[in-house]
Amino acid sequence: MAQVLEFKLPDLGEGLTEAEIVRWLVQVGDVVAVDQPVVEVETAKAMVEVPCPYGGVVTARFGEEGTELPVGAPLITVAVGAPASGGPEVPATGAEGSGNVLVGYGTSEAPARRRRIRSARPEPAASVTVAAPAPAAPVLPGVPAGKPDGPVPVISPLVRRLARENNLDLRELTGSGPEGLILRADVENALRGAAPRDRAAQLSPGSSAPSGSRRVPLKGVRGAVADKLSRSRREIPDATCWVDADATELMRARAAMNASGGPKISLLALLARICTAALARFPELNSTVDLAAREVVQFDHVHLGFAAQTERGLVVPVVRDAHARDAEGLTAEFARLTEVSRDGRLTPADLTGGTFTLNNYGVFGVDGSTPIINHPEAAMLGVGRIIPKPWVHEGELAVRQVVQLSLTFDHRVCDGGTAGGFLRYVADCVEQPAVLLRTL
């Protein structure tokens, strides 16, 4: 006699309360092993695979791709001990479950191919016996319900989401990718060519928005960023100071390092080394404010966040213990986190716990900015583009590589003298890298 167990969407940690189903990894009738990933979901922080703590036969799935579910909502039901498609009975080894319902919170025998994610608050789902409901007819993401199913040559969940949010039927598109694969550009081109009445139909009833407008849901990464920036502006009395610096010697030092034949060193890594050295001299800026206790908490480690632009929006991955890494180690970690950011594979742990942020907005071709502090941190260093400019060097006018540096800081943790001292030290290291070597 098979026991049917219900597996609910687990607590994914870091205060996340909901997730969107991006892709089902199993079908009704599939046999699953304990801790096998069964669904890929997207939270406000990352895409993660969710493993099932039970082994058996999938009897039902709850929610189609594109559906947003709250934590604790049913995901699947699994019949433990049931025969699979007339085959031998599945052993009831998963009846108790692994107790591990988060990615990275599984048995020690879990395959190495799985992406491992640690949660701050692992919480096993409850086991209950329920009647297995009949499986619902599948609905293709990006395809309105009620239309006959058909193969849609699209792989990217981002493309499916874009089509779904704009009420676009993917089956009506001709993909420009290999073997007719529908790309994001195909969807965007279709949306640009949509009639104004079609776009206006997406507006809610009674909306006063003009014809041709469309509404973009403020959710996922964009929604999380909006919430965090709003909170930062509400809670943090920030101030910004800035200075121009001659980066010619820093660029020469980097060129010399990269000409030595060893691993290439990134400019971001050198700036990170300067940041960690500056924070060691001005620890007030490597801190956070505990409002409840009315205390400033200064950290003895530097978990350095850096801004990265991706298709999912702006994210801030965190380099753990940046103060303990050399330029080569920082370069490698920046490269790794940038790659997984672009692939949408950042874990919640990759995106939280930062104590200071380095924002290189110069990659966008701009000189300066007054960024909003990454709450609950106390400061952010901004770096503009490095370009040739007239500069007085050793008493003479010359063309030098000049960069604008800006520091936005929480005025509760320090006054302008400390902030100015930090920024001046950073500028001195940029202008004369030997300053950094003397203080290490």
Short mmCIF file of C-alpha atoms in Angstrom, two decimals:
data_model
loop_
_atom_site.label_atom_id
_atom_site.label_comp_id
_atom_site.label_asym_id
_atom_site.label_seq_id
_atom_site.Cartn_x
_atom_site.Cartn_y
_atom_site.Cartn_z
CA MET A 1 0.00 0.00 0.00
CA ALA A 2 1.58 3.25 -1.13
CA GLN A 3 1.79 6.18 1.22
CA VAL A 4 1.34 9.55 -0.49
CA LEU A 5 3.46 12.34 0.96
CA GLU A 6 3.09 16.01 0.22
CA PHE A 7 6.24 18.11 -0.29
CA LYS A 8 5.80 21.84 0.28
CA LEU A 9 7.89 24.77 -0.94
CA PRO A 10 10.53 25.05 1.79
CA ASP A 11 11.87 28.14 3.50
CA LEU A 12 14.67 29.23 1.14
CA GLY A 13 16.28 31.42 3.79
CA GLU A 14 17.26 35.10 3.95
CA GLY A 15 13.69 36.21 4.62
CA LEU A 16 12.34 35.01 1.27
CA THR A 17 8.61 34.31 1.41
CA GLU A 18 7.77 33.27 -2.15
CA ALA A 19 9.26 31.87 -5.33
CA GLU A 20 8.23 31.52 -8.96
CA ILE A 21 8.26 28.17 -10.73
CA VAL A 22 10.67 28.48 -13.64
CA ARG A 23 10.97 24.88 -14.81
CA TRP A 24 9.70 21.52 -13.65
CA LEU A 25 12.44 18.88 -13.63
CA VAL A 26 10.06 15.93 -13.21
CA GLN A 27 6.75 14.81 -14.69
CA VAL A 28 3.79 13.10 -13.02
CA GLY A 29 4.61 9.38 -13.03
CA ASP A 30 8.38 9.86 -12.76
CA VAL A 31 10.31 7.96 -10.12
CA VAL A 32 12.39 10.28 -7.96
CA ALA A 33 15.18 9.53 -5.52
CA VAL A 34 15.66 11.11 -2.12
CA ASP A 35 17.11 14.64 -2.49
CA GLN A 36 16.65 14.65 -6.27
CA PRO A 37 15.94 18.19 -7.63
CA VAL A 38 12.33 18.32 -8.82
CA VAL A 39 11.79 21.97 -9.73
CA GLU A 40 13.77 25.10 -10.53
CA VAL A 41 12.41 28.24 -8.89
CA GLU A 42 13.32 31.89 -9.03
CA THR A 43 13.33 33.96 -5.87
CA ALA A 44 13.96 37.66 -5.49
CA LYS A 45 17.64 36.79 -5.13
CA ALA A 46 18.51 33.85 -7.37
CA MET A 47 17.41 30.80 -9.32
CA VAL A 48 17.70 27.61 -7.29
CA GLU A 49 16.90 23.92 -7.69
CA VAL A 50 14.68 22.46 -4.97
CA PRO A 51 15.26 18.79 -4.05
CA CYS A 52 12.52 16.52 -2.74
CA PRO A 53 13.23 14.79 0.59
CA TYR A 54 11.19 11.71 -0.40
CA GLY A 55 11.83 8.86 -2.81
CA GLY A 56 8.94 7.41 -4.80
CA VAL A 57 6.58 8.15 -7.70
CA VAL A 58 5.42 11.68 -8.46
CA THR A 59 1.61 11.64 -8.34
CA ALA A 60 0.87 15.37 -8.73
CA ARG A 61 2.49 18.73 -9.35
CA PHE A 62 1.04 21.96 -8.03
CA GLY A 63 1.51 25.11 -10.09
CA GLU A 64 2.48 25.60 -13.71
CA GLU A 65 5.69 27.22 -14.87
CA GLY A 66 5.39 30.92 -14.23
CA THR A 67 3.22 30.47 -11.13
CA GLU A 68 4.34 32.27 -7.97
CA LEU A 69 3.97 30.22 -4.78
CA PRO A 70 4.33 31.25 -1.13
CA VAL A 71 6.61 29.32 1.20
CA GLY A 72 4.65 26.40 2.62
CA ALA A 73 2.45 25.89 -0.46
CA PRO A 74 2.31 22.32 -1.87
CA LEU A 75 4.81 21.58 -4.66
CA ILE A 76 4.37 17.87 -5.41
CA THR A 77 2.99 14.69 -3.93
CA VAL A 78 5.04 11.49 -3.94
CA ALA A 79 3.72 7.95 -3.55
CA VAL A 80 6.25 6.04 -1.49
CA GLY A 81 6.28 2.29 -2.10
CA ALA A 82 4.13 2.55 -5.25
CA PRO A 83 5.05 0.59 -8.40
CA ALA A 84 6.27 2.76 -11.30
CA SER A 85 4.33 2.19 -14.54
CA GLY A 86 3.68 -1.47 -13.82
CA GLY A 87 7.26 -2.08 -12.72
CA PRO A 88 8.55 -3.29 -9.38
CA GLU A 89 7.41 -1.58 -6.25
CA VAL A 90 9.52 1.42 -5.22
CA PRO A 91 11.14 0.79 -1.83
CA ALA A 92 9.76 2.97 0.93
CA THR A 93 13.19 4.31 1.87
CA GLY A 94 11.96 7.85 1.44
CA ALA A 95 8.99 7.51 3.77
CA GLU A 96 10.78 9.36 6.50
CA GLY A 97 12.48 11.62 3.99
CA SER A 98 16.02 12.92 4.16
CA GLY A 99 14.83 15.81 6.27
CA ASN A 100 16.75 17.99 3.85
CA VAL A 101 14.51 20.15 1.73
CA LEU A 102 16.86 22.93 0.66
CA VAL A 103 19.40 22.87 -2.12
CA GLY A 104 22.74 22.17 -0.49
CA TYR A 105 21.01 20.74 2.56
CA GLY A 106 20.95 17.13 1.46
CA THR A 107 22.53 13.79 2.24
CA SER A 108 26.26 13.29 2.04
CA GLU A 109 25.73 11.02 -0.94
CA ALA A 110 24.15 13.76 -3.07
CA PRO A 111 25.53 13.93 -6.62
CA ALA A 112 28.24 16.57 -7.12
CA ARG A 113 26.45 18.02 -10.15
CA ARG A 114 23.83 19.72 -8.02
CA ARG A 115 24.27 23.36 -7.14
CA ARG A 116 24.65 23.54 -3.40
CA ILE A 117 23.01 26.33 -1.43
CA ARG A 118 23.14 26.71 2.30
CA SER A 119 20.20 28.31 4.03
CA ALA A 120 20.37 30.20 7.29
CA ARG A 121 17.15 28.55 8.44
CA PRO A 122 16.69 24.98 7.16
CA GLU A 123 13.16 23.79 7.85
CA PRO A 124 11.96 20.34 6.76
CA ALA A 125 8.50 20.17 5.22
CA ALA A 126 5.85 18.28 7.15
CA SER A 127 4.91 14.77 6.07
CA VAL A 128 1.21 14.16 5.61
CA THR A 129 -0.82 11.46 3.94
CA VAL A 130 -3.14 12.80 1.28
CA ALA A 131 -5.15 11.44 -1.61
CA ALA A 132 -3.30 11.91 -4.88
CA PRO A 133 -5.22 14.38 -7.06
CA ALA A 134 -5.50 13.85 -10.76
CA PRO A 135 -2.71 15.65 -12.62
CA ALA A 136 -3.73 18.93 -14.22
CA ALA A 137 -3.34 19.43 -17.94
CA PRO A 138 -0.01 21.14 -18.65
CA VAL A 139 0.03 24.78 -19.68
CA LEU A 140 2.94 26.07 -21.70
CA PRO A 141 4.67 29.13 -20.22
CA GLY A 142 4.02 32.15 -22.39
CA VAL A 143 1.02 30.48 -24.02
CA PRO A 144 -2.51 31.56 -23.00
CA ALA A 145 -4.58 28.85 -21.34
CA GLY A 146 -7.14 27.11 -23.53
CA LYS A 147 -4.98 26.92 -26.66
CA PRO A 148 -3.91 23.47 -27.88
CA ASP A 149 -0.50 22.37 -26.69
CA GLY A 150 2.31 22.32 -29.17
CA PRO A 151 6.12 22.35 -29.13
CA VAL A 152 7.49 25.82 -28.47
CA PRO A 153 11.19 26.05 -29.38
CA VAL A 154 12.35 28.17 -26.47
CA ILE A 155 14.75 27.29 -23.67
CA SER A 156 15.39 30.43 -21.63
CA PRO A 157 13.00 30.97 -18.70
CA LEU A 158 13.67 34.69 -19.10
CA VAL A 159 12.23 34.57 -22.61
CA ARG A 160 9.16 32.67 -21.36
CA ARG A 161 8.65 35.17 -18.56
CA LEU A 162 8.96 38.17 -20.90
CA ALA A 163 6.34 36.66 -23.20
CA ARG A 164 4.04 35.72 -20.34
CA GLU A 165 4.17 39.16 -18.71
CA ASN A 166 3.27 40.77 -22.04
CA ASN A 167 0.52 38.28 -22.95
CA LEU A 168 2.44 37.14 -26.02
CA ASP A 169 1.75 33.71 -27.56
CA LEU A 170 5.16 32.15 -28.24
CA ARG A 171 3.63 29.74 -30.78
CA GLU A 172 2.94 32.67 -33.08
CA LEU A 173 6.64 33.61 -33.29
CA THR A 174 9.32 32.34 -35.64
CA GLY A 175 12.60 31.96 -33.80
CA SER A 176 15.81 33.35 -35.25
CA GLY A 177 18.05 31.00 -33.27
CA PRO A 178 19.42 27.59 -34.24
CA GLU A 179 16.66 25.21 -35.39
CA GLY A 180 14.07 27.95 -34.92
CA LEU A 181 14.89 28.59 -31.26
CA ILE A 182 13.01 31.63 -29.98
CA LEU A 183 15.41 34.19 -28.55
CA ARG A 184 14.81 37.18 -26.31
CA ALA A 185 15.34 39.47 -29.32
CA ASP A 186 12.47 37.71 -31.12
CA VAL A 187 10.11 38.44 -28.25
CA GLU A 188 11.26 42.05 -27.94
CA ASN A 189 10.85 42.60 -31.68
CA ALA A 190 7.34 41.17 -31.51
CA LEU A 191 6.46 43.45 -28.61
CA ARG A 192 7.76 46.51 -30.42
CA GLY A 193 5.57 45.65 -33.37
CA ALA A 194 2.44 44.97 -31.29
CA ALA A 195 -0.57 47.19 -31.94
CA PRO A 196 -1.20 49.91 -29.34
CA ARG A 197 -4.60 48.43 -28.50
CA ASP A 198 -2.94 45.11 -27.63
CA ARG A 199 -0.49 46.77 -25.26
CA ALA A 200 -3.19 48.95 -23.76
CA ALA A 201 -5.26 45.85 -23.05
CA GLN A 202 -2.62 44.81 -20.52
CA LEU A 203 -3.51 47.77 -18.31
CA SER A 204 -5.81 47.16 -15.39
CA PRO A 205 -9.48 48.17 -15.76
CA GLY A 206 -10.07 51.82 -15.06
CA SER A 207 -6.43 52.76 -15.64
CA SER A 208 -5.84 56.31 -16.81
CA ALA A 209 -2.55 55.43 -18.52
CA PRO A 210 -2.35 56.67 -22.12
CA SER A 211 -2.78 54.33 -25.05
CA GLY A 212 0.45 52.54 -25.89
CA SER A 213 1.59 52.24 -22.25
CA ARG A 214 2.31 48.92 -20.61
CA ARG A 215 2.75 47.84 -17.03
CA VAL A 216 5.81 45.91 -15.87
CA PRO A 217 5.29 43.93 -12.64
CA LEU A 218 7.59 45.15 -9.88
CA LYS A 219 8.64 41.73 -8.64
CA GLY A 220 11.56 39.33 -8.64
CA VAL A 221 14.96 41.02 -8.66
CA ARG A 222 13.49 44.37 -9.70
CA GLY A 223 11.00 44.27 -6.85
CA ALA A 224 13.64 43.21 -4.32
CA VAL A 225 15.95 46.03 -5.45
CA ALA A 226 13.10 48.54 -5.21
CA ASP A 227 12.26 47.45 -1.67
CA LYS A 228 15.88 47.54 -0.53
CA LEU A 229 16.65 50.94 -2.04
CA SER A 230 13.48 52.42 -0.60
CA ARG A 231 14.38 51.12 2.84
CA SER A 232 17.90 52.51 2.50
CA ARG A 233 16.59 55.97 1.68
CA ARG A 234 14.07 55.83 4.53
CA GLU A 235 16.51 54.71 7.21
CA ILE A 236 19.97 55.95 6.25
CA PRO A 237 20.97 59.64 6.40
CA ASP A 238 23.55 59.38 3.67
CA ALA A 239 26.09 61.90 2.41
CA THR A 240 28.52 61.80 -0.51
CA CYS A 241 32.01 63.18 -1.02
CA TRP A 242 34.16 62.79 -4.12
CA VAL A 243 37.61 63.51 -5.51
CA ASP A 244 39.44 63.25 -8.84
CA ALA A 245 42.58 61.12 -8.86
CA ASP A 246 45.42 60.50 -11.29
CA ALA A 247 45.25 56.74 -11.99
CA THR A 248 48.18 56.68 -14.42
CA GLU A 249 50.56 54.93 -12.02
CA LEU A 250 47.93 52.39 -10.97
CA MET A 251 47.34 51.49 -14.62
CA ARG A 252 51.08 51.17 -15.18
CA ALA A 253 51.43 48.96 -12.12
CA ARG A 254 48.66 46.69 -13.37
CA ALA A 255 50.24 46.49 -16.84
CA ALA A 256 53.57 45.52 -15.26
CA MET A 257 51.93 42.84 -13.12
CA ASN A 258 50.15 41.37 -16.13
CA ALA A 259 53.35 41.40 -18.20
CA SER A 260 55.11 39.17 -15.68
CA GLY A 261 53.59 36.00 -17.13
CA GLY A 262 51.39 35.09 -14.18
CA PRO A 263 47.58 35.15 -13.98
CA LYS A 264 46.06 38.40 -15.21
CA ILE A 265 45.03 40.84 -12.48
CA SER A 266 41.81 42.81 -12.94
CA LEU A 267 41.48 46.50 -12.18
CA LEU A 268 38.55 45.69 -9.90
CA ALA A 269 40.79 43.43 -7.85
CA LEU A 270 43.35 46.21 -7.35
CA LEU A 271 40.61 48.61 -6.31
CA ALA A 272 39.31 45.97 -3.90
CA ARG A 273 42.78 45.65 -2.33
CA ILE A 274 42.84 49.40 -1.87
CA CYS A 275 39.35 49.30 -0.31
CA THR A 276 40.23 46.63 2.23
CA ALA A 277 43.40 48.48 3.21
CA ALA A 278 41.43 51.71 3.62
CA LEU A 279 38.78 49.97 5.74
CA ALA A 280 41.51 48.63 8.03
CA ARG A 281 42.53 52.27 8.67
CA PHE A 282 38.95 53.58 8.89
CA PRO A 283 36.88 50.72 10.39
CA GLU A 284 33.94 53.02 11.08
CA LEU A 285 32.92 52.58 7.43
CA ASN A 286 32.94 48.77 7.63
CA SER A 287 29.92 48.64 9.88
CA THR A 288 26.15 48.68 10.26
CA VAL A 289 23.70 50.43 12.56
CA ASP A 290 21.63 48.37 14.99
CA LEU A 291 18.59 50.61 15.41
CA ALA A 292 17.01 48.51 18.15
CA ALA A 293 20.12 48.63 20.32
CA ARG A 294 21.16 52.13 19.16
CA GLU A 295 24.65 50.84 18.45
CA VAL A 296 27.11 50.92 15.57
CA VAL A 297 28.39 47.39 14.90
CA GLN A 298 31.92 47.40 13.43
CA PHE A 299 33.05 44.24 11.63
CA ASP A 300 36.48 42.64 11.91
CA HIS A 301 36.15 41.14 8.43
CA VAL A 302 35.37 42.60 5.01
CA HIS A 303 32.74 40.86 2.91
CA LEU A 304 32.99 42.99 -0.20
CA GLY A 305 29.97 43.40 -2.45
CA PHE A 306 30.32 44.59 -6.03
CA ALA A 307 27.60 45.77 -8.38
CA ALA A 308 26.98 43.55 -11.42
CA GLN A 309 24.47 44.22 -14.18
CA THR A 310 22.69 41.12 -15.53
CA GLU A 311 19.66 40.29 -17.65
CA ARG A 312 17.73 39.83 -14.41
CA GLY A 313 18.72 43.31 -13.24
CA LEU A 314 21.29 44.75 -10.87
CA VAL A 315 22.71 42.28 -8.37
CA VAL A 316 25.44 42.67 -5.75
CA PRO A 317 27.41 39.43 -5.26
CA VAL A 318 29.62 39.29 -2.17
CA VAL A 319 33.29 38.28 -2.01
CA ARG A 320 33.73 36.65 1.38
CA ASP A 321 36.76 37.65 3.47
CA ALA A 322 38.05 40.01 0.80
CA HIS A 323 40.58 41.40 3.29
CA ALA A 324 42.33 38.00 3.38
CA ARG A 325 42.68 37.60 -0.41
CA ASP A 326 45.50 38.84 -2.61
CA ALA A 327 45.00 40.49 -6.00
CA GLU A 328 45.14 37.15 -7.81
CA GLY A 329 42.58 35.55 -5.49
CA LEU A 330 40.28 38.55 -5.76
CA THR A 331 40.50 38.48 -9.56
CA ALA A 332 39.50 34.82 -9.63
CA GLU A 333 36.57 35.31 -7.24
CA PHE A 334 35.28 38.38 -9.08
CA ALA A 335 35.40 36.40 -12.33
CA ARG A 336 33.58 33.42 -10.81
CA LEU A 337 30.80 35.47 -9.26
CA THR A 338 30.38 37.55 -12.42
CA GLU A 339 29.96 34.39 -14.50
CA VAL A 340 27.35 32.84 -12.22
CA SER A 341 25.58 36.23 -12.03
CA ARG A 342 25.15 36.33 -15.78
CA ASP A 343 23.99 32.71 -15.83
CA GLY A 344 21.40 33.40 -13.12
CA ARG A 345 23.03 30.83 -10.82
CA LEU A 346 23.79 33.04 -7.81
CA THR A 347 22.69 31.55 -4.52
CA PRO A 348 21.07 33.56 -1.72
CA ALA A 349 24.33 33.14 0.21
CA ASP A 350 26.23 34.77 -2.69
CA LEU A 351 24.05 37.86 -2.42
CA THR A 352 23.88 38.50 1.31
CA GLY A 353 26.13 39.33 4.23
CA GLY A 354 28.13 42.14 2.62
CA THR A 355 29.77 44.75 4.86
CA PHE A 356 30.93 47.24 2.19
CA THR A 357 30.22 47.69 -1.53
CA LEU A 358 32.49 48.63 -4.43
CA ASN A 359 30.56 50.06 -7.37
CA ASN A 360 32.49 50.38 -10.63
CA TYR A 361 29.96 52.40 -12.64
CA GLY A 362 32.75 53.52 -14.96
CA VAL A 363 31.99 50.44 -17.08
CA PHE A 364 28.85 52.29 -18.20
CA GLY A 365 30.94 55.16 -19.55
CA VAL A 366 30.06 57.67 -16.82
CA ASP A 367 32.33 59.74 -14.59
CA GLY A 368 30.39 60.09 -11.36
CA SER A 369 27.40 58.99 -9.34
CA THR A 370 25.78 59.34 -5.92
CA PRO A 371 24.65 55.75 -5.35
CA ILE A 372 22.20 54.63 -2.71
CA ILE A 373 23.87 52.64 0.07
CA ASN A 374 23.32 48.89 -0.03
CA HIS A 375 21.28 48.53 3.17
CA PRO A 376 22.22 47.57 5.90
CA GLU A 377 25.81 48.51 5.06
CA ALA A 378 27.26 51.89 6.00
CA ALA A 379 29.16 52.95 2.90
CA MET A 380 29.83 52.43 -0.80
CA LEU A 381 32.83 53.45 -2.91
CA GLY A 382 32.02 54.48 -6.47
CA VAL A 383 34.56 54.45 -9.30
CA GLY A 384 33.99 56.28 -12.57
CA ARG A 385 35.60 55.70 -15.95
CA ILE A 386 39.37 56.20 -16.30
CA ILE A 387 40.04 58.51 -19.25
CA PRO A 388 42.84 60.80 -20.50
CA LYS A 389 42.44 64.33 -19.14
CA PRO A 390 44.61 67.43 -18.71
CA TRP A 391 46.31 67.21 -15.31
CA VAL A 392 49.05 69.12 -13.52
CA HIS A 393 51.79 66.55 -12.94
CA GLU A 394 55.05 67.53 -11.22
CA GLY A 395 54.34 71.18 -11.85
CA GLU A 396 53.55 70.81 -15.55
CA LEU A 397 50.40 70.34 -17.56
CA ALA A 398 50.19 66.80 -18.93
CA VAL A 399 47.67 64.30 -20.22
CA ARG A 400 47.06 61.71 -17.48
CA GLN A 401 44.61 58.86 -16.82
CA VAL A 402 42.07 60.46 -14.47
CA VAL A 403 39.27 58.86 -12.47
CA GLN A 404 36.57 60.29 -10.21
CA LEU A 405 36.09 58.50 -6.90
CA SER A 406 33.01 58.98 -4.72
CA LEU A 407 32.13 57.76 -1.25
CA THR A 408 28.52 57.60 -0.08
CA PHE A 409 28.37 56.96 3.66
CA ASP A 410 25.94 56.69 6.55
CA HIS A 411 26.42 59.89 8.54
CA ARG A 412 25.39 58.07 11.72
CA VAL A 413 28.56 55.96 11.76
CA CYS A 414 31.05 58.77 11.21
CA ASP A 415 31.49 62.43 10.35
CA GLY A 416 32.95 64.06 7.26
CA GLY A 417 36.51 63.95 8.59
CA THR A 418 36.54 60.14 8.70
CA ALA A 419 34.83 59.82 5.33
CA GLY A 420 37.21 62.34 3.80
CA GLY A 421 40.20 60.55 5.30
CA PHE A 422 39.06 57.24 3.84
CA LEU A 423 38.51 58.70 0.39
CA ARG A 424 41.81 60.59 0.44
CA TYR A 425 43.68 57.41 1.37
CA VAL A 426 42.01 55.56 -1.52
CA ALA A 427 42.94 58.38 -3.91
CA ASP A 428 46.54 58.37 -2.66
CA CYS A 429 46.81 54.62 -3.30
CA VAL A 430 45.37 55.08 -6.80
CA GLU A 431 47.86 57.85 -7.56
CA GLN A 432 50.83 56.17 -5.87
CA PRO A 433 50.38 52.39 -5.51
CA ALA A 434 53.54 52.31 -3.37
CA VAL A 435 51.47 53.93 -0.60
CA LEU A 436 49.47 50.72 -0.39
CA LEU A 437 52.60 48.58 -0.22
CA ARG A 438 54.00 50.67 2.65
CA THR A 439 50.87 50.17 4.74
CA LEU A 440 50.31 46.43 4.22
#
